[in-house]
Amino acid sequence: MTTPHLPAPDNAYVIGEKFAREHTIGNVKDTIANPARAGLGKAVDGWGLFRQKQAVTWADHYDGQNSLRNRADLIKAASGHCSAFMGYNWDVPPSKWVVAPFDTALGPSKRAAVDPATNGIVLTAGGLWRVDVHATMSGYTLNQTIIPIISPPYFTVVTTYNPILPQYTIEVVNADGTLYTARRFHAMANMSFEQSGLFGVNFPQSSAFSHTFVIDNMPAEADPAAPSHWKTVRLGIAYAPVNNGTFSSAYCSIRGGTRLSSMIVSRWSRDVEHINYKPEVPNGGTLG
């Protein structure tokens, strides 16, 4: 860069001046290292402030870190998992709650097991659990409407198709079959009403949903009394037809297989605090 007849910019190297000769090994090192030293100093000061707030010494922190070395058993003691899918496709009757049979295990399991007898997954340990479900339904409502006409046979039949309105309920039930906790989901139905063709309302629809819940501590699995404390996770399904014809009928199926169905349970913690279920609560007024 040149600046004819003008002063050179600050810190610019000008031939004939002593710019390079004024540098020493020491001040070059300082120029390079000082910004990093400043950042490190801020980090050290911040860590010291954190320790003051926590009221711990360096020795406390060091001992705490050492106490967690080689302690994978802490994670193993909390873990639990199981995965299942539906081994078959099933037809579903209208306006009736049924249990979707997640009867086939996928992969290893721990503190939980697939139970074909109950069509779900049995949990054999307390703590904080989460279940994730993927389900796929297809179905439609067939409506046939009789319309009078003036010539024989004096009526005609108009056939149209409506969607169905599916619902799912993740249920956790006790060993005696009573309900422990549940969460209900209303799936999004096809919204094409009174179609003359079937395709628009019969396309499979997948839904994915979850439920998190806490189960009280249970006896060890080897304890003869343990099975009476176990809980079963299952999926209840139902659907309502959308009837608007003189005669109506409905069809629905739920799809199985690993591509279109899944139930996975995971144990997140062995702690059992805040077991607090309120399926219904009072009105709290108007927000805002």
PDB file of N, CA and C in Angstrom, residues 131-215:
ATOM      1  N   VAL A 131     -43.431 -44.138  27.313  1.00  0.00           N
ATOM      2  CA  VAL A 131     -43.804 -45.045  26.236  1.00  0.00           C
ATOM      3  C   VAL A 131     -44.064 -44.217  24.979  1.00  0.00           C
ATOM      4  N   ASP A 132     -43.527 -44.685  23.861  1.00  0.00           N
ATOM      5  CA  ASP A 132     -43.740 -44.058  22.554  1.00  0.00           C
ATOM      6  C   ASP A 132     -44.423 -45.068  21.640  1.00  0.00           C
ATOM      7  N   VAL A 133     -45.484 -44.630  20.996  1.00  0.00           N
ATOM      8  CA  VAL A 133     -46.287 -45.521  20.153  1.00  0.00           C
ATOM      9  C   VAL A 133     -46.419 -44.928  18.754  1.00  0.00           C
ATOM     10  N   HIS A 134     -46.310 -45.801  17.766  1.00  0.00           N
ATOM     11  CA  HIS A 134     -46.579 -45.454  16.365  1.00  0.00           C
ATOM     12  C   HIS A 134     -47.635 -46.434  15.874  1.00  0.00           C
ATOM     13  N   ALA A 135     -48.767 -45.918  15.408  1.00  0.00           N
ATOM     14  CA  ALA A 135     -49.861 -46.769  14.938  1.00  0.00           C
ATOM     15  C   ALA A 135     -50.388 -46.233  13.616  1.00  0.00           C
ATOM     16  N   THR A 136     -50.886 -47.150  12.776  1.00  0.00           N
ATOM     17  CA  THR A 136     -51.383 -46.777  11.451  1.00  0.00           C
ATOM     18  C   THR A 136     -52.748 -47.410  11.222  1.00  0.00           C
ATOM     19  N   MET A 137     -53.743 -46.579  10.972  1.00  0.00           N
ATOM     20  CA  MET A 137     -55.100 -47.033  10.684  1.00  0.00           C
ATOM     21  C   MET A 137     -55.483 -46.643   9.265  1.00  0.00           C
ATOM     22  N   SER A 138     -56.367 -47.415   8.677  1.00  0.00           N
ATOM     23  CA  SER A 138     -57.023 -47.010   7.436  1.00  0.00           C
ATOM     24  C   SER A 138     -58.476 -47.438   7.527  1.00  0.00           C
ATOM     25  N   GLY A 139     -59.356 -46.658   6.940  1.00  0.00           N
ATOM     26  CA  GLY A 139     -60.770 -47.005   7.014  1.00  0.00           C
ATOM     27  C   GLY A 139     -61.645 -45.943   6.390  1.00  0.00           C
ATOM     28  N   TYR A 140     -62.938 -46.221   6.351  1.00  0.00           N
ATOM     29  CA  TYR A 140     -63.878 -45.300   5.717  1.00  0.00           C
ATOM     30  C   TYR A 140     -65.280 -45.628   6.192  1.00  0.00           C
ATOM     31  N   THR A 141     -66.186 -44.681   5.957  1.00  0.00           N
ATOM     32  CA  THR A 141     -67.615 -44.878   6.188  1.00  0.00           C
ATOM     33  C   THR A 141     -68.315 -44.907   4.833  1.00  0.00           C
ATOM     34  N   LEU A 142     -69.082 -45.961   4.585  1.00  0.00           N
ATOM     35  CA  LEU A 142     -69.854 -46.092   3.346  1.00  0.00           C
ATOM     36  C   LEU A 142     -71.282 -45.621   3.612  1.00  0.00           C
ATOM     37  N   ASN A 143     -71.725 -44.615   2.880  1.00  0.00           N
ATOM     38  CA  ASN A 143     -73.084 -44.092   3.020  1.00  0.00           C
ATOM     39  C   ASN A 143     -73.857 -44.306   1.720  1.00  0.00           C
ATOM     40  N   GLN A 144     -75.041 -44.860   1.833  1.00  0.00           N
ATOM     41  CA  GLN A 144     -75.924 -45.034   0.680  1.00  0.00           C
ATOM     42  C   GLN A 144     -77.236 -44.308   0.972  1.00  0.00           C
ATOM     43  N   THR A 145     -77.547 -43.352   0.122  1.00  0.00           N
ATOM     44  CA  THR A 145     -78.719 -42.503   0.326  1.00  0.00           C
ATOM     45  C   THR A 145     -79.746 -42.787  -0.769  1.00  0.00           C
ATOM     46  N   ILE A 146     -80.986 -43.064  -0.365  1.00  0.00           N
ATOM     47  CA  ILE A 146     -82.076 -43.331  -1.307  1.00  0.00           C
ATOM     48  C   ILE A 146     -82.736 -42.005  -1.683  1.00  0.00           C
ATOM     49  N   ILE A 147     -82.807 -41.743  -2.971  1.00  0.00           N
ATOM     50  CA  ILE A 147     -83.402 -40.502  -3.470  1.00  0.00           C
ATOM     51  C   ILE A 147     -84.584 -40.859  -4.374  1.00  0.00           C
ATOM     52  N   PRO A 148     -85.794 -40.366  -4.069  1.00  0.00           N
ATOM     53  CA  PRO A 148     -86.959 -40.668  -4.914  1.00  0.00           C
ATOM     54  C   PRO A 148     -86.836 -40.025  -6.299  1.00  0.00           C
ATOM     55  N   ILE A 149     -87.353 -40.745  -7.305  1.00  0.00           N
ATOM     56  CA  ILE A 149     -87.426 -40.214  -8.668  1.00  0.00           C
ATOM     57  C   ILE A 149     -88.816 -40.510  -9.226  1.00  0.00           C
ATOM     58  N   ILE A 150     -89.166 -39.861 -10.337  1.00  0.00           N
ATOM     59  CA  ILE A 150     -90.547 -39.952 -10.828  1.00  0.00           C
ATOM     60  C   ILE A 150     -90.789 -41.163 -11.714  1.00  0.00           C
ATOM     61  N   SER A 151     -89.732 -41.832 -12.153  1.00  0.00           N
ATOM     62  CA  SER A 151     -89.910 -42.977 -13.047  1.00  0.00           C
ATOM     63  C   SER A 151     -89.449 -44.250 -12.342  1.00  0.00           C
ATOM     64  N   PRO A 152     -89.953 -45.417 -12.817  1.00  0.00           N
ATOM     65  CA  PRO A 152     -89.525 -46.672 -12.190  1.00  0.00           C
ATOM     66  C   PRO A 152     -88.009 -46.795 -12.220  1.00  0.00           C
ATOM     67  N   PRO A 153     -87.434 -47.377 -11.183  1.00  0.00           N
ATOM     68  CA  PRO A 153     -88.059 -47.982  -9.984  1.00  0.00           C
ATOM     69  C   PRO A 153     -88.413 -46.969  -8.907  1.00  0.00           C
ATOM     70  N   TYR A 154     -88.529 -45.683  -9.280  1.00  0.00           N
ATOM     71  CA  TYR A 154     -88.981 -44.606  -8.394  1.00  0.00           C
ATOM     72  C   TYR A 154     -87.986 -44.239  -7.292  1.00  0.00           C
ATOM     73  N   PHE A 155     -86.810 -44.727  -7.406  1.00  0.00           N
ATOM     74  CA  PHE A 155     -85.756 -44.272  -6.480  1.00  0.00           C
ATOM     75  C   PHE A 155     -84.399 -44.581  -7.113  1.00  0.00           C
ATOM     76  N   THR A 156     -83.411 -43.865  -6.652  1.00  0.00           N
ATOM     77  CA  THR A 156     -82.026 -44.163  -7.014  1.00  0.00           C
ATOM     78  C   THR A 156     -81.180 -44.123  -5.752  1.00  0.00           C
ATOM     79  N   VAL A 157     -80.074 -44.792  -5.808  1.00  0.00           N
ATOM     80  CA  VAL A 157     -79.188 -44.869  -4.642  1.00  0.00           C
ATOM     81  C   VAL A 157     -77.886 -44.133  -4.962  1.00  0.00           C
ATOM     82  N   VAL A 158     -77.553 -43.186  -4.127  1.00  0.00           N
ATOM     83  CA  VAL A 158     -76.301 -42.438  -4.259  1.00  0.00           C
ATOM     84  C   VAL A 158     -75.331 -42.942  -3.193  1.00  0.00           C
ATOM     85  N   THR A 159     -74.181 -43.386  -3.642  1.00  0.00           N
ATOM     86  CA  THR A 159     -73.163 -43.913  -2.721  1.00  0.00           C
ATOM     87  C   THR A 159     -72.042 -42.892  -2.558  1.00  0.00           C
ATOM     88  N   THR A 160     -71.753 -42.556  -1.316  1.00  0.00           N
ATOM     89  CA  THR A 160     -70.634 -41.651  -1.011  1.00  0.00           C
ATOM     90  C   THR A 160     -69.814 -42.252   0.122  1.00  0.00           C
ATOM     91  N   TYR A 161     -68.612 -41.712   0.290  1.00  0.00           N
ATOM     92  CA  TYR A 161     -67.690 -42.207   1.312  1.00  0.00           C
ATOM     93  C   TYR A 161     -67.266 -41.060   2.228  1.00  0.00           C
ATOM     94  N   ASN A 162     -67.294 -41.326   3.503  1.00  0.00           N
ATOM     95  CA  ASN A 162     -66.833 -40.383   4.513  1.00  0.00           C
ATOM     96  C   ASN A 162     -65.648 -40.980   5.270  1.00  0.00           C
ATOM     97  N   PRO A 163     -64.907 -40.147   6.000  1.00  0.00           N
ATOM     98  CA  PRO A 163     -63.810 -40.687   6.811  1.00  0.00           C
ATOM     99  C   PRO A 163     -64.325 -41.365   8.072  1.00  0.00           C
ATOM    100  N   ILE A 164     -63.412 -41.873   8.854  1.00  0.00           N
ATOM    101  CA  ILE A 164     -63.696 -42.349  10.203  1.00  0.00           C
ATOM    102  C   ILE A 164     -62.914 -41.468  11.174  1.00  0.00           C
ATOM    103  N   LEU A 165     -63.326 -41.477  12.435  1.00  0.00           N
ATOM    104  CA  LEU A 165     -62.696 -40.639  13.457  1.00  0.00           C
ATOM    105  C   LEU A 165     -62.023 -41.536  14.496  1.00  0.00           C
ATOM    106  N   PRO A 166     -60.709 -41.789  14.348  1.00  0.00           N
ATOM    107  CA  PRO A 166     -60.020 -42.704  15.265  1.00  0.00           C
ATOM    108  C   PRO A 166     -59.614 -42.024  16.571  1.00  0.00           C
ATOM    109  N   GLN A 167     -59.535 -42.844  17.620  1.00  0.00           N
ATOM    110  CA  GLN A 167     -58.992 -42.424  18.905  1.00  0.00           C
ATOM    111  C   GLN A 167     -58.048 -43.508  19.413  1.00  0.00           C
ATOM    112  N   TYR A 168     -57.025 -43.071  20.136  1.00  0.00           N
ATOM    113  CA  TYR A 168     -56.064 -43.993  20.743  1.00  0.00           C
ATOM    114  C   TYR A 168     -55.932 -43.656  22.229  1.00  0.00           C
ATOM    115  N   THR A 169     -55.746 -44.668  23.036  1.00  0.00           N
ATOM    116  CA  THR A 169     -55.489 -44.458  24.460  1.00  0.00           C
ATOM    117  C   THR A 169     -54.316 -45.327  24.887  1.00  0.00           C
ATOM    118  N   ILE A 170     -53.233 -44.680  25.352  1.00  0.00           N
ATOM    119  CA  ILE A 170     -52.143 -45.427  25.982  1.00  0.00           C
ATOM    120  C   ILE A 170     -52.566 -45.707  27.414  1.00  0.00           C
ATOM    121  N   GLU A 171     -52.681 -46.970  27.757  1.00  0.00           N
ATOM    122  CA  GLU A 171     -53.138 -47.371  29.086  1.00  0.00           C
ATOM    123  C   GLU A 171     -52.016 -48.073  29.841  1.00  0.00           C
ATOM    124  N   VAL A 172     -51.899 -47.758  31.118  1.00  0.00           N
ATOM    125  CA  VAL A 172     -51.030 -48.496  32.032  1.00  0.00           C
ATOM    126  C   VAL A 172     -51.955 -49.142  33.053  1.00  0.00           C
ATOM    127  N   VAL A 173     -51.976 -50.461  33.080  1.00  0.00           N
ATOM    128  CA  VAL A 173     -52.930 -51.174  33.929  1.00  0.00           C
ATOM    129  C   VAL A 173     -52.192 -51.978  34.991  1.00  0.00           C
ATOM    130  N   ASN A 174     -52.850 -52.146  36.120  1.00  0.00           N
ATOM    131  CA  ASN A 174     -52.306 -52.943  37.213  1.00  0.00           C
ATOM    132  C   ASN A 174     -52.406 -54.428  36.896  1.00  0.00           C
ATOM    133  N   ALA A 175     -51.770 -55.230  37.740  1.00  0.00           N
ATOM    134  CA  ALA A 175     -51.776 -56.678  37.523  1.00  0.00           C
ATOM    135  C   ALA A 175     -53.186 -57.253  37.582  1.00  0.00           C
ATOM    136  N   ASP A 176     -54.093 -56.603  38.327  1.00  0.00           N
ATOM    137  CA  ASP A 176     -55.466 -57.108  38.422  1.00  0.00           C
ATOM    138  C   ASP A 176     -56.365 -56.575  37.312  1.00  0.00           C
ATOM    139  N   GLY A 177     -55.794 -55.838  36.366  1.00  0.00           N
ATOM    140  CA  GLY A 177     -56.560 -55.340  35.232  1.00  0.00           C
ATOM    141  C   GLY A 177     -57.154 -53.963  35.406  1.00  0.00           C
ATOM    142  N   THR A 178     -57.058 -53.384  36.596  1.00  0.00           N
ATOM    143  CA  THR A 178     -57.589 -52.043  36.808  1.00  0.00           C
ATOM    144  C   THR A 178     -56.657 -51.001  36.195  1.00  0.00           C
ATOM    145  N   LEU A 179     -57.227 -49.859  35.850  1.00  0.00           N
ATOM    146  CA  LEU A 179     -56.458 -48.811  35.184  1.00  0.00           C
ATOM    147  C   LEU A 179     -55.607 -48.043  36.186  1.00  0.00           C
ATOM    148  N   TYR A 180     -54.327 -47.862  35.852  1.00  0.00           N
ATOM    149  CA  TYR A 180     -53.412 -47.090  36.694  1.00  0.00           C
ATOM    150  C   TYR A 180     -53.307 -45.654  36.182  1.00  0.00           C
ATOM    151  N   THR A 181     -53.030 -45.473  34.922  1.00  0.00           N
ATOM    152  CA  THR A 181     -53.002 -44.152  34.294  1.00  0.00           C
ATOM    153  C   THR A 181     -53.212 -44.327  32.795  1.00  0.00           C
ATOM    154  N   ALA A 182     -53.658 -43.264  32.144  1.00  0.00           N
ATOM    155  CA  ALA A 182     -53.932 -43.345  30.705  1.00  0.00           C
ATOM    156  C   ALA A 182     -53.775 -41.968  30.081  1.00  0.00           C
ATOM    157  N   ARG A 183     -53.550 -41.973  28.777  1.00  0.00           N
ATOM    158  CA  ARG A 183     -53.524 -40.729  28.003  1.00  0.00           C
ATOM    159  C   ARG A 183     -54.195 -40.984  26.664  1.00  0.00           C
ATOM    160  N   ARG A 184     -55.149 -40.103  26.317  1.00  0.00           N
ATOM    161  CA  ARG A 184     -55.939 -40.307  25.099  1.00  0.00           C
ATOM    162  C   ARG A 184     -55.526 -39.320  24.015  1.00  0.00           C
ATOM    163  N   PHE A 185     -55.591 -39.813  22.771  1.00  0.00           N
ATOM    164  CA  PHE A 185     -55.215 -39.011  21.612  1.00  0.00           C
ATOM    165  C   PHE A 185     -56.294 -39.151  20.544  1.00  0.00           C
ATOM    166  N   HIS A 186     -56.671 -38.032  19.961  1.00  0.00           N
ATOM    167  CA  HIS A 186     -57.632 -38.027  18.859  1.00  0.00           C
ATOM    168  C   HIS A 186     -56.846 -37.847  17.569  1.00  0.00           C
ATOM    169  N   ALA A 187     -56.828 -38.862  16.752  1.00  0.00           N
ATOM    170  CA  ALA A 187     -56.047 -38.804  15.517  1.00  0.00           C
ATOM    171  C   ALA A 187     -56.742 -37.902  14.504  1.00  0.00           C
ATOM    172  N   MET A 188     -55.962 -37.329  13.624  1.00  0.00           N
ATOM    173  CA  MET A 188     -56.511 -36.481  12.564  1.00  0.00           C
ATOM    174  C   MET A 188     -57.148 -37.353  11.490  1.00  0.00           C
ATOM    175  N   ALA A 189     -58.443 -37.176  11.299  1.00  0.00           N
ATOM    176  CA  ALA A 189     -59.150 -37.973  10.298  1.00  0.00           C
ATOM    177  C   ALA A 189     -59.013 -37.332   8.925  1.00  0.00           C
ATOM    178  N   ASN A 190     -59.218 -38.144   7.885  1.00  0.00           N
ATOM    179  CA  ASN A 190     -59.334 -37.577   6.543  1.00  0.00           C
ATOM    180  C   ASN A 190     -60.525 -36.619   6.520  1.00  0.00           C
ATOM    181  N   MET A 191     -60.357 -35.482   5.910  1.00  0.00           N
ATOM    182  CA  MET A 191     -61.409 -34.471   5.963  1.00  0.00           C
ATOM    183  C   MET A 191     -62.175 -34.328   4.644  1.00  0.00           C
ATOM    184  N   SER A 192     -62.081 -35.304   3.765  1.00  0.00           N
ATOM    185  CA  SER A 192     -62.805 -35.254   2.492  1.00  0.00           C
ATOM    186  C   SER A 192     -64.140 -35.970   2.660  1.00  0.00           C
ATOM    187  N   PHE A 193     -65.200 -35.220   2.865  1.00  0.00           N
ATOM    188  CA  PHE A 193     -66.507 -35.803   3.125  1.00  0.00           C
ATOM    189  C   PHE A 193     -67.291 -35.997   1.827  1.00  0.00           C
ATOM    190  N   GLU A 194     -68.150 -37.010   1.838  1.00  0.00           N
ATOM    191  CA  GLU A 194     -69.087 -37.292   0.755  1.00  0.00           C
ATOM    192  C   GLU A 194     -68.385 -37.436  -0.589  1.00  0.00           C
ATOM    193  N   GLN A 195     -67.315 -38.195  -0.596  1.00  0.00           N
ATOM    194  CA  GLN A 195     -66.609 -38.464  -1.846  1.00  0.00           C
ATOM    195  C   GLN A 195     -67.322 -39.561  -2.619  1.00  0.00           C
ATOM    196  N   SER A 196     -67.263 -39.447  -3.939  1.00  0.00           N
ATOM    197  CA  SER A 196     -67.821 -40.514  -4.763  1.00  0.00           C
ATOM    198  C   SER A 196     -66.825 -41.650  -4.937  1.00  0.00           C
ATOM    199  N   GLY A 197     -65.530 -41.367  -4.690  1.00  0.00           N
ATOM    200  CA  GLY A 197     -64.504 -42.401  -4.773  1.00  0.00           C
ATOM    201  C   GLY A 197     -63.990 -42.772  -3.398  1.00  0.00           C
ATOM    202  N   LEU A 198     -63.361 -43.930  -3.320  1.00  0.00           N
ATOM    203  CA  LEU A 198     -62.943 -44.463  -2.022  1.00  0.00           C
ATOM    204  C   LEU A 198     -61.548 -44.005  -1.625  1.00  0.00           C
ATOM    205  N   PHE A 199     -60.690 -43.721  -2.587  1.00  0.00           N
ATOM    206  CA  PHE A 199     -59.274 -43.518  -2.287  1.00  0.00           C
ATOM    207  C   PHE A 199     -59.043 -42.377  -1.299  1.00  0.00           C
ATOM    208  N   GLY A 200     -59.762 -41.286  -1.459  1.00  0.00           N
ATOM    209  CA  GLY A 200     -59.504 -40.106  -0.644  1.00  0.00           C
ATOM    210  C   GLY A 200     -59.735 -40.291   0.831  1.00  0.00           C
ATOM    211  N   VAL A 201     -60.590 -41.238   1.218  1.00  0.00           N
ATOM    212  CA  VAL A 201     -60.879 -41.429   2.640  1.00  0.00           C
ATOM    213  C   VAL A 201     -60.290 -42.724   3.189  1.00  0.00           C
ATOM    214  N   ASN A 202     -59.677 -43.535   2.361  1.00  0.00           N
ATOM    215  CA  ASN A 202     -59.186 -44.839   2.811  1.00  0.00           C
ATOM    216  C   ASN A 202     -57.671 -44.911   2.839  1.00  0.00           C
ATOM    217  N   PHE A 203     -56.996 -43.797   2.664  1.00  0.00           N
ATOM    218  CA  PHE A 203     -55.540 -43.808   2.674  1.00  0.00           C
ATOM    219  C   PHE A 203     -55.049 -43.993   4.108  1.00  0.00           C
ATOM    220  N   PRO A 204     -54.060 -44.870   4.355  1.00  0.00           N
ATOM    221  CA  PRO A 204     -53.598 -45.110   5.731  1.00  0.00           C
ATOM    222  C   PRO A 204     -53.085 -43.831   6.386  1.00  0.00           C
ATOM    223  N   GLN A 205     -53.398 -43.681   7.663  1.00  0.00           N
ATOM    224  CA  GLN A 205     -52.955 -42.520   8.422  1.00  0.00           C
ATOM    225  C   GLN A 205     -52.174 -42.995   9.638  1.00  0.00           C
ATOM    226  N   SER A 206     -50.942 -42.495   9.768  1.00  0.00           N
ATOM    227  CA  SER A 206     -50.093 -42.869  10.899  1.00  0.00           C
ATOM    228  C   SER A 206     -50.153 -41.796  11.975  1.00  0.00           C
ATOM    229  N   SER A 207     -50.090 -42.238  13.218  1.00  0.00           N
ATOM    230  CA  SER A 207     -50.067 -41.337  14.364  1.00  0.00           C
ATOM    231  C   SER A 207     -48.944 -41.768  15.290  1.00  0.00           C
ATOM    232  N   ALA A 208     -48.266 -40.801  15.888  1.00  0.00           N
ATOM    233  CA  ALA A 208     -47.204 -41.083  16.854  1.00  0.00           C
ATOM    234  C   ALA A 208     -47.457 -40.245  18.097  1.00  0.00           C
ATOM    235  N   PHE A 209     -47.369 -40.864  19.255  1.00  0.00           N
ATOM    236  CA  PHE A 209     -47.674 -40.164  20.493  1.00  0.00           C
ATOM    237  C   PHE A 209     -46.944 -40.844  21.639  1.00  0.00           C
ATOM    238  N   SER A 210     -46.951 -40.201  22.808  1.00  0.00           N
ATOM    239  CA  SER A 210     -46.173 -40.710  23.942  1.00  0.00           C
ATOM    240  C   SER A 210     -46.906 -40.444  25.250  1.00  0.00           C
ATOM    241  N   HIS A 211     -46.450 -41.118  26.288  1.00  0.00           N
ATOM    242  CA  HIS A 211     -46.989 -40.922  27.642  1.00  0.00           C
ATOM    243  C   HIS A 211     -45.848 -41.133  28.625  1.00  0.00           C
ATOM    244  N   THR A 212     -45.701 -40.221  29.575  1.00  0.00           N
ATOM    245  CA  THR A 212     -44.690 -40.332  30.622  1.00  0.00           C
ATOM    246  C   THR A 212     -45.401 -40.492  31.957  1.00  0.00           C
ATOM    247  N   PHE A 213     -44.937 -41.424  32.770  1.00  0.00           N
ATOM    248  CA  PHE A 213     -45.626 -41.718  34.027  1.00  0.00           C
ATOM    249  C   PHE A 213     -44.630 -42.251  35.047  1.00  0.00           C
ATOM    250  N   VAL A 214     -45.034 -42.212  36.307  1.00  0.00           N
ATOM    251  CA  VAL A 214     -44.201 -42.685  37.415  1.00  0.00           C
ATOM    252  C   VAL A 214     -44.890 -43.874  38.071  1.00  0.00           C
ATOM    253  N   ILE A 215     -44.107 -44.926  38.304  1.00  0.00           N
ATOM    254  CA  ILE A 215     -44.595 -46.134  38.975  1.00  0.00           C
ATOM    255  C   ILE A 215     -43.854 -46.281  40.291  1.00  0.00           C
TER     256      ILE A 215
END
